[in-house]
Each structure stands twice: as C-alpha cells, then as structure tokens.
Amino acid sequence: MGTMKLADILVTPLRRIETAGGDVLHAMKQSDAGYAGYGEAYFSWVSAGAIKAWKRHTQMVINVVVPVGQVRFVFRCVNTVTGVEEFRVDEIGVDSYARITVPPGIWFGFQGLYAPQSLVLNIANISHEPSEVERLALTDINYDWNNL
C-alpha cells in the first residue's frame, strides 16, 4: 500500500453532453487518468445530511462519480513528517460534475448535500473483498460534518 498523501487524490472534470432527449454523462474510459483496471462498479444512495464514514481500502482504487445530487467527500491522512492529521474536502455532483480517483490507504467518508437523495457510482479496480477494507466509527476521526 505504501504511504499515500492527500495530493495523490485525482479530481477529473467530466463531460456532460446536453441532448434534446436527456443529457449524456461520461464516467470513465479505459484511457482515462485514474483508470487502474476494472473489478466492479456499484451505486450507493445517500440521503441529504446522511454521512457514510469512515473507511480505508488497502488494495482497491476507487473512482467515484455523482450523476444525481451533490456529495461532499472528506479524505483524511496523517502527515508522515509532522504527524499532524490533514483533511481534504471535495464536492462533486450536478453542480460540479467530476470523478474523484482515490488510491488505497486513505481514510474517507461522504455526506449527501442539498438533494433529497444523491447517487454515488464507484468504479473499482478490483471486486469488493471485505478483508481489504478497514472501517472506523464516525466518531473515531475528529471532523465537523456540520460545517456546510
């Protein structure tokens, strides 16, 4: 897994093509930066204000896209030089359509914003394997999720 930094997270703006019958939203191509292979793709609904946190993958590269609604992603690492906890926040969805690529080794969580329901798509490089993911309780990492 190695030591990962918040700067290793990649945010890629995505194309939204307006068409008369309904928009086409790109998610990922094999030639895209951040593509690390294909294991599975899955969707997760998150209600406005709901928080799904904290998890860290030991092998999986995740590529998250929010085609419906708006979601705040919070990433957390401990600086290996200073020992200080560092956070990074990225919001994606209809207001800023993009893909976030997260390498293994970074703690993260996410929160639904504004829309009654937001839809998160994860395009993962490997199939889900319960033994490769670590979880913490929401209160185990000190982050103020109410700071909207």
PDB file of C-alpha atoms in Angstrom:
ATOM      1  CA  MET A   1       0.000   0.000   0.000  1.00  0.00           C
ATOM      2  CA  GLY A   2       2.829   2.437   0.744  1.00  0.00           C
ATOM      3  CA  THR A   3       2.393   5.874   2.205  1.00  0.00           C
ATOM      4  CA  MET A   4      -0.341   7.791   0.413  1.00  0.00           C
ATOM      5  CA  LYS A   5      -0.842  11.535   0.574  1.00  0.00           C
ATOM      6  CA  LEU A   6      -3.934  13.642   0.038  1.00  0.00           C
ATOM      7  CA  ALA A   7      -2.182  15.077  -3.027  1.00  0.00           C
ATOM      8  CA  ASP A   8      -2.395  11.569  -4.566  1.00  0.00           C
ATOM      9  CA  ILE A   9      -6.167  12.017  -4.963  1.00  0.00           C
ATOM     10  CA  LEU A  10      -7.069  12.939  -8.544  1.00  0.00           C
ATOM     11  CA  VAL A  11     -10.127  15.027  -9.473  1.00  0.00           C
ATOM     12  CA  THR A  12     -11.047  14.811 -13.159  1.00  0.00           C
ATOM     13  CA  PRO A  13     -13.745  17.090 -14.636  1.00  0.00           C
ATOM     14  CA  LEU A  14     -16.199  15.037 -16.699  1.00  0.00           C
ATOM     15  CA  ARG A  15     -18.228  15.805 -19.809  1.00  0.00           C
ATOM     16  CA  ARG A  16     -21.933  16.350 -19.633  1.00  0.00           C
ATOM     17  CA  ILE A  17     -23.400  16.400 -23.146  1.00  0.00           C
ATOM     18  CA  GLU A  18     -26.754  18.114 -23.416  1.00  0.00           C
ATOM     19  CA  THR A  19     -29.164  16.398 -25.776  1.00  0.00           C
ATOM     20  CA  ALA A  20     -32.831  17.041 -26.517  1.00  0.00           C
ATOM     21  CA  GLY A  21     -33.959  13.721 -25.025  1.00  0.00           C
ATOM     22  CA  GLY A  22     -31.767  13.911 -21.916  1.00  0.00           C
ATOM     23  CA  ASP A  23     -28.131  14.537 -21.088  1.00  0.00           C
ATOM     24  CA  VAL A  24     -25.303  12.032 -21.514  1.00  0.00           C
ATOM     25  CA  LEU A  25     -22.908  11.934 -18.552  1.00  0.00           C
ATOM     26  CA  HIS A  26     -19.459  10.440 -19.032  1.00  0.00           C
ATOM     27  CA  ALA A  27     -17.987   8.425 -16.136  1.00  0.00           C
ATOM     28  CA  MET A  28     -14.780   6.616 -17.169  1.00  0.00           C
ATOM     29  CA  LYS A  29     -12.923   5.209 -20.148  1.00  0.00           C
ATOM     30  CA  GLN A  30     -10.042   2.766 -20.097  1.00  0.00           C
ATOM     31  CA  SER A  31      -7.791   5.532 -21.481  1.00  0.00           C
ATOM     32  CA  ASP A  32      -8.633   7.987 -18.655  1.00  0.00           C
ATOM     33  CA  ALA A  33      -6.205   9.094 -15.960  1.00  0.00           C
ATOM     34  CA  GLY A  34      -7.129   7.238 -12.791  1.00  0.00           C
ATOM     35  CA  TYR A  35      -8.123   4.043 -14.578  1.00  0.00           C
ATOM     36  CA  ALA A  36      -6.366   1.198 -12.755  1.00  0.00           C
ATOM     37  CA  GLY A  37      -8.266  -1.784 -14.115  1.00  0.00           C
ATOM     38  CA  TYR A  38     -11.811  -2.996 -13.634  1.00  0.00           C
ATOM     39  CA  GLY A  39     -13.141  -5.188 -10.859  1.00  0.00           C
ATOM     40  CA  GLU A  40     -16.691  -3.960 -10.357  1.00  0.00           C
ATOM     41  CA  ALA A  41     -18.979  -0.942 -10.438  1.00  0.00           C
ATOM     42  CA  TYR A  42     -21.658  -0.253  -7.853  1.00  0.00           C
ATOM     43  CA  PHE A  43     -24.033   2.508  -6.820  1.00  0.00           C
ATOM     44  CA  SER A  44     -24.781   3.862  -3.347  1.00  0.00           C
ATOM     45  CA  TRP A  45     -27.640   6.193  -2.423  1.00  0.00           C
ATOM     46  CA  VAL A  46     -27.016   8.793   0.276  1.00  0.00           C
ATOM     47  CA  SER A  47     -29.741  10.995   1.749  1.00  0.00           C
ATOM     48  CA  ALA A  48     -29.256  14.737   2.293  1.00  0.00           C
ATOM     49  CA  GLY A  49     -27.325  15.201   5.527  1.00  0.00           C
ATOM     50  CA  ALA A  50     -26.568  11.486   5.887  1.00  0.00           C
ATOM     51  CA  ILE A  51     -22.923  10.557   6.484  1.00  0.00           C
ATOM     52  CA  LYS A  52     -21.218   7.337   5.437  1.00  0.00           C
ATOM     53  CA  ALA A  53     -17.799   7.255   7.115  1.00  0.00           C
ATOM     54  CA  TRP A  54     -15.034   6.107   7.747  1.00  0.00           C
ATOM     55  CA  LYS A  55     -13.373   3.508   5.536  1.00  0.00           C
ATOM     56  CA  ARG A  56      -9.963   2.864   4.019  1.00  0.00           C
ATOM     57  CA  HIS A  57      -9.142   0.367   1.296  1.00  0.00           C
ATOM     58  CA  THR A  58      -5.844  -1.479   1.435  1.00  0.00           C
ATOM     59  CA  GLN A  59      -5.851  -2.548  -2.248  1.00  0.00           C
ATOM     60  CA  MET A  60      -8.808  -1.001  -4.049  1.00  0.00           C
ATOM     61  CA  VAL A  61      -8.519   2.127  -6.187  1.00  0.00           C
ATOM     62  CA  ILE A  62     -11.901   3.849  -6.166  1.00  0.00           C
ATOM     63  CA  ASN A  63     -13.263   6.152  -8.846  1.00  0.00           C
ATOM     64  CA  VAL A  64     -16.378   7.923  -7.578  1.00  0.00           C
ATOM     65  CA  VAL A  65     -18.833   9.870  -9.717  1.00  0.00           C
ATOM     66  CA  VAL A  66     -22.064  11.547  -8.567  1.00  0.00           C
ATOM     67  CA  PRO A  67     -24.524  11.708 -11.511  1.00  0.00           C
ATOM     68  CA  VAL A  68     -27.519  12.627  -9.290  1.00  0.00           C
ATOM     69  CA  GLY A  69     -27.407  15.172  -6.459  1.00  0.00           C
ATOM     70  CA  GLN A  70     -24.328  16.598  -4.737  1.00  0.00           C
ATOM     71  CA  VAL A  71     -21.934  14.838  -2.322  1.00  0.00           C
ATOM     72  CA  ARG A  72     -19.137  16.044  -0.062  1.00  0.00           C
ATOM     73  CA  PHE A  73     -16.174  13.658   0.156  1.00  0.00           C
ATOM     74  CA  VAL A  74     -13.780  14.067   3.063  1.00  0.00           C
ATOM     75  CA  PHE A  75     -10.354  12.451   2.961  1.00  0.00           C
ATOM     76  CA  ARG A  76      -8.008  12.110   5.922  1.00  0.00           C
ATOM     77  CA  CYS A  77      -4.314  11.281   6.243  1.00  0.00           C
ATOM     78  CA  VAL A  78      -1.693  11.763   8.908  1.00  0.00           C
ATOM     79  CA  ASN A  79       1.376  13.645   7.666  1.00  0.00           C
ATOM     80  CA  THR A  80       4.290  11.227   7.963  1.00  0.00           C
ATOM     81  CA  VAL A  81       6.755  14.059   8.656  1.00  0.00           C
ATOM     82  CA  THR A  82       4.804  16.176  11.146  1.00  0.00           C
ATOM     83  CA  GLY A  83       2.382  13.573  12.498  1.00  0.00           C
ATOM     84  CA  VAL A  84      -0.425  16.118  12.025  1.00  0.00           C
ATOM     85  CA  GLU A  85      -3.868  14.966  10.871  1.00  0.00           C
ATOM     86  CA  GLU A  86      -4.744  16.510   7.478  1.00  0.00           C
ATOM     87  CA  PHE A  87      -8.101  16.700   5.704  1.00  0.00           C
ATOM     88  CA  ARG A  88      -9.115  17.322   2.122  1.00  0.00           C
ATOM     89  CA  VAL A  89     -12.687  18.078   1.038  1.00  0.00           C
ATOM     90  CA  ASP A  90     -14.063  17.726  -2.487  1.00  0.00           C
ATOM     91  CA  GLU A  91     -17.688  18.187  -3.519  1.00  0.00           C
ATOM     92  CA  ILE A  92     -18.925  16.660  -6.757  1.00  0.00           C
ATOM     93  CA  GLY A  93     -22.295  16.150  -8.397  1.00  0.00           C
ATOM     94  CA  VAL A  94     -24.618  18.079 -10.666  1.00  0.00           C
ATOM     95  CA  ASP A  95     -23.077  21.398  -9.577  1.00  0.00           C
ATOM     96  CA  SER A  96     -19.519  20.206 -10.337  1.00  0.00           C
ATOM     97  CA  TYR A  97     -19.577  17.049 -12.412  1.00  0.00           C
ATOM     98  CA  ALA A  98     -16.261  15.220 -11.945  1.00  0.00           C
ATOM     99  CA  ARG A  99     -14.663  11.923 -10.987  1.00  0.00           C
ATOM    100  CA  ILE A 100     -12.521  11.514  -7.869  1.00  0.00           C
ATOM    101  CA  THR A 101      -9.836   8.820  -8.001  1.00  0.00           C
ATOM    102  CA  VAL A 102      -8.629   7.678  -4.577  1.00  0.00           C
ATOM    103  CA  PRO A 103      -5.660   5.318  -4.184  1.00  0.00           C
ATOM    104  CA  PRO A 104      -5.629   2.732  -1.408  1.00  0.00           C
ATOM    105  CA  GLY A 105      -4.517   3.818   2.045  1.00  0.00           C
ATOM    106  CA  ILE A 106      -6.593   6.989   2.502  1.00  0.00           C
ATOM    107  CA  TRP A 107      -9.408   7.220   5.049  1.00  0.00           C
ATOM    108  CA  PHE A 108     -12.586   8.737   3.607  1.00  0.00           C
ATOM    109  CA  GLY A 109     -16.241   9.342   4.171  1.00  0.00           C
ATOM    110  CA  PHE A 110     -19.016  11.142   2.342  1.00  0.00           C
ATOM    111  CA  GLN A 111     -22.144  13.148   3.027  1.00  0.00           C
ATOM    112  CA  GLY A 112     -25.221  13.820   0.918  1.00  0.00           C
ATOM    113  CA  LEU A 113     -25.867  17.509   0.272  1.00  0.00           C
ATOM    114  CA  TYR A 114     -28.958  19.505  -0.749  1.00  0.00           C
ATOM    115  CA  ALA A 115     -30.842  16.957  -2.888  1.00  0.00           C
ATOM    116  CA  PRO A 116     -33.183  14.543  -1.068  1.00  0.00           C
ATOM    117  CA  GLN A 117     -31.084  11.673  -2.448  1.00  0.00           C
ATOM    118  CA  SER A 118     -27.706  11.635  -4.183  1.00  0.00           C
ATOM    119  CA  LEU A 119     -26.349   8.718  -6.172  1.00  0.00           C
ATOM    120  CA  VAL A 120     -22.670   7.722  -5.920  1.00  0.00           C
ATOM    121  CA  LEU A 121     -21.117   5.444  -8.543  1.00  0.00           C
ATOM    122  CA  ASN A 122     -17.868   3.681  -7.640  1.00  0.00           C
ATOM    123  CA  ILE A 123     -15.841   2.145 -10.463  1.00  0.00           C
ATOM    124  CA  ALA A 124     -13.325  -0.016  -8.612  1.00  0.00           C
ATOM    125  CA  ASN A 125     -10.220  -1.704  -9.947  1.00  0.00           C
ATOM    126  CA  ILE A 126     -10.928  -4.928  -8.000  1.00  0.00           C
ATOM    127  CA  SER A 127     -14.055  -6.732  -6.838  1.00  0.00           C
ATOM    128  CA  HIS A 128     -15.226  -5.965  -3.320  1.00  0.00           C
ATOM    129  CA  GLU A 129     -13.391  -8.081  -0.753  1.00  0.00           C
ATOM    130  CA  PRO A 130     -14.378  -7.476   2.895  1.00  0.00           C
ATOM    131  CA  SER A 131     -10.880  -8.334   4.147  1.00  0.00           C
ATOM    132  CA  GLU A 132      -9.255  -5.464   2.199  1.00  0.00           C
ATOM    133  CA  VAL A 133     -11.311  -2.660   3.717  1.00  0.00           C
ATOM    134  CA  GLU A 134     -10.836  -1.147   7.176  1.00  0.00           C
ATOM    135  CA  ARG A 135     -13.622   0.725   8.959  1.00  0.00           C
ATOM    136  CA  LEU A 136     -13.849   3.196  11.812  1.00  0.00           C
ATOM    137  CA  ALA A 137     -16.870   4.628  13.604  1.00  0.00           C
ATOM    138  CA  LEU A 138     -17.944   8.133  12.627  1.00  0.00           C
ATOM    139  CA  THR A 139     -16.686   9.457  15.971  1.00  0.00           C
ATOM    140  CA  ASP A 140     -13.229   7.835  15.662  1.00  0.00           C
ATOM    141  CA  ILE A 141     -11.972  10.654  13.409  1.00  0.00           C
ATOM    142  CA  ASN A 142     -12.490  14.211  14.617  1.00  0.00           C
ATOM    143  CA  TYR A 143     -14.146  16.041  11.727  1.00  0.00           C
ATOM    144  CA  ASP A 144     -17.018  18.560  11.865  1.00  0.00           C
ATOM    145  CA  TRP A 145     -19.539  17.291   9.301  1.00  0.00           C
ATOM    146  CA  ASN A 146     -21.979  20.097  10.209  1.00  0.00           C
ATOM    147  CA  ASN A 147     -19.748  22.714   8.577  1.00  0.00           C
ATOM    148  CA  LEU A 148     -21.782  23.074   5.359  1.00  0.00           C
TER     149      LEU A 148
END
